[in-house]
């Protein structure tokens, strides 16, 4: 999507951090913005901030772990702005720790928000984008933790690997309909991800402190506004993977080097010698 002026963006986790930064970037490009967030006070402050920048904005309370509230937020967006063109499935939380200290509720919470929240956003808004026939774009927020795995971050990493994989599949499915799907994979950004337990829902144990990384690593990250502008670039250019930390390239290269080494080992394996089998091509192109 190259002409964004007058179009509408819907952003979950929109009251702060990456979500609000995306709203700034989209609004400055002439879009109107619907912010969705689980917290009322920050949501109201974010809307006031956008309006102070002369950006047409509204907000709706939404718990992305609850499909019905996502559907209600979508209905409110249509009622307010008529159409949706860009959907940012951005809300995210984090939990982790040593393998014997991560609780079942930690897994349930992270997967409900980070993974199923993206699924609900895709499934709810896709028919709405299809209905106007003007094309559209989904931005699904994953993380560099969706491309590389750091010890102690397994619940978070599992959810973000899933978002990367789902987005890759949806990209291929929806491209023929002029509906682009991109996955955002930032490294450390100055957000409140390390404080996300403050909004932990009651069914997952209620508010809790469980930092996936030390607060100083988050606080010393890059400015969220840079990420917002980077997402805008990715939407306009139809980038499939939107990356924000080019200095992390060697970590990804290291992971893929290890995978290529595993293929070399399979090539040389006596157990697989003379195997007469060709895997069917299930990927487009």
Coordinates of C-alpha atoms in Angstrom, one line a residue:
X1 CA 0.0 0.0 0.0
X2 CA 1.7 3.2 -1.2
X3 CA -1.1 5.7 -0.8
X4 CA -2.1 5.7 2.9
X5 CA -3.7 9.1 3.2
X6 CA -7.3 8.8 4.4
X7 CA -7.0 5.1 5.1
X8 CA -7.5 3.5 8.5
X9 CA -5.0 1.6 10.8
X10 CA -6.1 -0.6 13.7
X11 CA -3.3 -1.2 16.3
X12 CA -3.5 -3.5 19.3
X13 CA -1.2 -2.6 22.2
X14 CA -1.7 0.8 20.9
X15 CA -1.5 2.9 24.0
X16 CA 2.2 2.9 24.4
X17 CA 5.5 1.6 23.1
X18 CA 5.6 0.1 19.6
X19 CA 1.9 0.5 19.1
X20 CA 1.8 4.2 19.8
X21 CA 4.9 4.7 17.7
X22 CA 3.2 3.0 14.8
X23 CA 0.2 5.3 15.3
X24 CA 2.5 8.4 15.2
X25 CA 4.0 7.2 11.9
X26 CA 0.8 6.2 10.3
X27 CA -1.0 9.4 11.4
X28 CA 1.8 11.6 10.1
X29 CA 1.4 9.8 6.8
X30 CA -2.3 10.9 6.7
X31 CA -4.0 7.8 8.1
X32 CA -6.7 7.8 10.8
X33 CA -6.0 5.5 13.7
X34 CA -8.0 3.2 16.0
X35 CA -6.0 2.3 19.1
X36 CA -6.9 -0.9 21.0
X37 CA -5.5 -1.5 24.4
X38 CA -6.3 -3.4 27.6
X39 CA -5.7 -0.3 29.9
X40 CA -8.1 2.7 29.9
X41 CA -5.9 5.5 31.3
X42 CA -3.0 5.0 29.0
X43 CA -5.4 4.6 26.1
X44 CA -7.1 7.9 26.8
X45 CA -3.7 9.6 27.1
X46 CA -2.5 8.1 23.8
X47 CA -5.6 9.3 22.0
X48 CA -5.1 12.8 23.5
X49 CA -1.5 12.7 22.3
X50 CA -2.5 11.8 18.7
X51 CA -5.2 14.4 18.6
X52 CA -2.6 17.0 19.8
X53 CA -0.6 16.0 16.7
X54 CA -3.7 16.7 14.5
X55 CA -4.1 12.9 13.9
X56 CA -7.7 11.7 13.6
X57 CA -7.8 8.9 16.3
X58 CA -10.1 6.9 18.5
X59 CA -9.7 4.1 20.9
X60 CA -11.3 0.9 22.2
X61 CA -10.6 -1.3 25.1
X62 CA -9.6 -4.8 23.9
X63 CA -8.1 -7.9 25.4
X64 CA -6.5 -9.7 22.5
X65 CA -6.6 -13.0 24.4
X66 CA -10.4 -12.8 24.1
X67 CA -11.8 -13.4 20.6
X68 CA -15.1 -11.7 21.4
X69 CA -13.4 -8.4 22.5
X70 CA -11.3 -8.4 19.3
X71 CA -14.5 -8.8 17.3
X72 CA -16.2 -6.0 19.3
X73 CA -13.1 -3.8 18.7
X74 CA -13.4 -4.5 15.0
X75 CA -17.1 -3.6 14.9
X76 CA -16.3 -0.3 16.8
X77 CA -13.6 0.5 14.3
X78 CA -16.0 0.0 11.3
X79 CA -18.6 2.1 13.1
X80 CA -16.1 4.9 13.7
X81 CA -14.1 4.9 10.4
X82 CA -16.1 2.8 7.9
X83 CA -13.2 0.7 6.7
X84 CA -9.9 -0.8 7.9
X85 CA -6.8 -1.1 5.6
X86 CA -3.9 -1.7 7.9
X87 CA -4.1 -4.0 11.0
X88 CA -1.2 -4.2 13.4
X89 CA -1.5 -7.3 15.6
X90 CA 1.0 -5.8 18.0
X91 CA 0.0 -6.4 21.7
X92 CA 2.5 -8.6 23.4
X93 CA 3.6 -9.9 26.8
X94 CA 6.6 -11.8 28.2
X95 CA 7.4 -14.4 30.7
X96 CA 10.2 -16.9 31.1
X97 CA 12.9 -18.1 33.4
X98 CA 14.7 -21.4 34.2
X99 CA 12.8 -24.5 32.9
X100 CA 11.8 -25.7 36.4
X101 CA 10.5 -22.2 37.4
X102 CA 8.1 -21.4 34.5
X103 CA 4.6 -22.0 35.6
X104 CA 1.8 -23.4 33.5
X105 CA -0.1 -20.1 33.8
X106 CA 3.0 -18.3 32.3
X107 CA 2.7 -20.5 29.2
X108 CA -1.0 -20.0 29.0
X109 CA -0.8 -16.2 29.3
X110 CA 2.0 -15.7 26.8
X111 CA 0.4 -18.0 24.2
X112 CA -3.1 -16.5 24.6
X113 CA -1.8 -13.0 24.1
X114 CA 1.2 -13.3 21.7
X115 CA 0.0 -16.2 19.5
X116 CA -3.8 -16.4 19.7
X117 CA -4.1 -12.6 19.8
X118 CA -2.5 -12.5 16.4
X119 CA -4.8 -15.3 15.1
X120 CA -7.9 -13.5 16.4
X121 CA -6.8 -10.3 14.7
X122 CA -6.1 -12.0 11.4
X123 CA -9.4 -14.0 11.4
X124 CA -11.5 -11.0 12.6
X125 CA -10.2 -8.3 10.2
X126 CA -9.5 -10.3 7.1
X127 CA -13.2 -10.4 6.0
X128 CA -13.4 -6.7 6.7
X129 CA -10.5 -5.9 4.4
X130 CA -11.7 -8.3 1.8
X131 CA -15.1 -6.6 1.8
X132 CA -14.0 -3.2 0.5
X133 CA -11.7 -4.7 -2.2
X134 CA -9.1 -2.0 -1.8
X135 CA -6.3 -4.2 -0.6
X136 CA -4.7 -4.0 2.8
X137 CA -1.9 -5.0 5.1
X138 CA -1.4 -7.0 8.3
X139 CA 1.7 -6.3 10.4
X140 CA 2.2 -9.0 13.0
X141 CA 4.6 -8.1 15.7
X142 CA 7.0 -11.0 16.5
X143 CA 10.6 -10.3 17.7
X144 CA 14.2 -11.2 17.0
X145 CA 13.2 -13.9 19.5
X146 CA 11.2 -15.3 16.7
X147 CA 14.3 -15.8 14.6
X148 CA 16.9 -16.8 17.3
X149 CA 16.4 -18.4 20.7
X150 CA 17.9 -17.1 23.9
X151 CA 18.0 -19.4 27.0
X152 CA 15.4 -18.5 29.6
X153 CA 12.9 -16.9 27.1
X154 CA 11.3 -20.1 25.9
X155 CA 7.5 -19.2 26.3
X156 CA 8.1 -15.8 24.7
X157 CA 10.3 -17.3 22.0
X158 CA 7.8 -20.1 21.2
X159 CA 5.1 -17.5 20.7
X160 CA 7.2 -15.3 18.5
X161 CA 8.5 -18.2 16.3
X162 CA 4.8 -19.1 15.8
X163 CA 4.0 -15.6 14.7
X164 CA 6.8 -15.7 12.2
X165 CA 5.7 -19.0 10.8
X166 CA 2.1 -18.1 10.6
X167 CA 2.8 -14.8 8.9
X168 CA 5.0 -16.5 6.3
X169 CA 2.1 -18.8 5.5
X170 CA -0.5 -16.1 5.4
X171 CA 1.8 -14.0 3.2
X172 CA 1.6 -16.6 0.5
X173 CA -2.1 -17.2 1.0
X174 CA -3.2 -13.6 0.7
X175 CA -0.8 -12.0 -1.7
X176 CA -3.0 -12.9 -4.7
X177 CA -5.8 -10.8 -3.1
X178 CA -3.6 -7.7 -2.8
X179 CA -3.5 -8.2 1.0
X180 CA 0.0 -8.1 2.3
X181 CA 1.2 -9.8 5.5
X182 CA 4.5 -8.7 7.1
X183 CA 6.1 -9.8 10.3
X184 CA 7.9 -7.2 12.5
X185 CA 11.0 -8.6 14.3
X186 CA 12.6 -5.9 16.5
X187 CA 15.4 -6.4 19.0
X188 CA 15.6 -4.4 22.2
X189 CA 13.3 -1.4 22.1
X190 CA 12.5 1.1 24.9
X191 CA 9.0 -0.3 25.7
X192 CA 7.5 -1.7 28.9
X193 CA 7.6 -5.4 27.7
X194 CA 9.5 -6.2 30.9
X195 CA 6.6 -4.8 32.9
X196 CA 3.8 -6.5 30.9
X197 CA 2.8 -8.6 34.0
X198 CA 1.1 -5.5 35.4
X199 CA -1.9 -6.2 33.1
X200 CA -1.9 -10.0 33.5
X201 CA -5.5 -11.1 33.4
X202 CA -7.1 -12.9 36.3
X203 CA -7.5 -16.2 34.5
X204 CA -3.7 -16.3 34.1
X205 CA -3.0 -15.6 37.8
X206 CA -3.4 -11.8 37.8
X207 CA -0.7 -9.1 37.9
X208 CA 2.8 -10.6 38.4
X209 CA 6.4 -9.7 38.0
X210 CA 8.3 -12.0 35.6
X211 CA 10.8 -10.2 33.5
X212 CA 11.9 -12.1 30.4
X213 CA 15.0 -9.9 30.2
X214 CA 16.6 -7.5 32.6
X215 CA 15.0 -4.1 32.7
X216 CA 18.2 -2.3 31.7
X217 CA 18.3 -4.2 28.4
X218 CA 14.9 -2.9 27.6
X219 CA 15.6 0.6 28.8
X220 CA 18.8 0.8 26.8
X221 CA 17.1 -0.3 23.6
X222 CA 16.3 1.8 20.6
X223 CA 13.6 4.5 20.5
X224 CA 10.2 3.1 19.6
X225 CA 9.6 6.0 17.2
X226 CA 12.3 4.6 15.0
X227 CA 10.4 1.3 14.9
X228 CA 7.2 3.1 14.0
X229 CA 8.8 4.8 11.1
X230 CA 10.5 1.6 10.0
X231 CA 7.1 -0.1 10.0
X232 CA 5.7 2.6 7.8
X233 CA 8.5 2.0 5.4
X234 CA 7.8 -1.7 5.4
X235 CA 4.1 -1.2 4.7
X236 CA 4.8 1.1 1.7
X237 CA 7.5 -1.1 0.3
X238 CA 5.6 -4.4 1.0
X239 CA 8.5 -5.8 3.0
X240 CA 7.8 -9.4 4.1
X241 CA 10.2 -9.2 7.2
X242 CA 10.5 -5.8 8.9
X243 CA 13.8 -5.8 10.8
X244 CA 15.1 -2.9 13.0
X245 CA 18.4 -4.1 14.4
X246 CA 20.8 -4.7 11.5
X247 CA 23.7 -5.4 14.0
X248 CA 21.9 -8.7 14.9
X249 CA 22.5 -10.1 11.4
X250 CA 25.4 -12.4 12.7
X251 CA 23.1 -14.1 15.2
X252 CA 20.7 -15.1 12.5
X253 CA 23.5 -16.1 10.2
X254 CA 24.8 -18.3 13.0
X255 CA 21.5 -20.0 13.4
X256 CA 21.2 -20.7 9.7
X257 CA 24.8 -21.9 9.5
X258 CA 24.0 -24.5 12.2
X259 CA 21.0 -25.6 10.1
X260 CA 23.0 -25.9 7.0
X261 CA 25.6 -27.9 8.9
X262 CA 22.7 -30.3 9.9
X263 CA 21.8 -30.7 6.3
X264 CA 25.4 -31.6 5.5
X265 CA 25.3 -34.2 8.3
X266 CA 22.1 -35.6 6.8
X267 CA 23.8 -35.8 3.3
X268 CA 26.6 -37.8 4.8
X269 CA 24.4 -40.0 7.0
X270 CA 24.8 -43.8 6.5
X271 CA 21.2 -44.2 7.8
X272 CA 20.0 -42.1 4.8
X273 CA 22.3 -43.5 2.2
X274 CA 20.7 -44.5 -1.1
X275 CA 17.3 -43.3 0.1
X276 CA 15.0 -43.1 -3.0
X277 CA 12.6 -40.3 -1.9
X278 CA 11.9 -36.7 -3.0
X279 CA 9.9 -34.5 -0.8
X280 CA 6.9 -32.9 -2.6
X281 CA 7.1 -29.2 -3.1
X282 CA 4.4 -27.6 -0.9
X283 CA 5.7 -24.0 -1.1
X284 CA 4.5 -21.5 -3.8
X285 CA 6.9 -20.8 -6.6

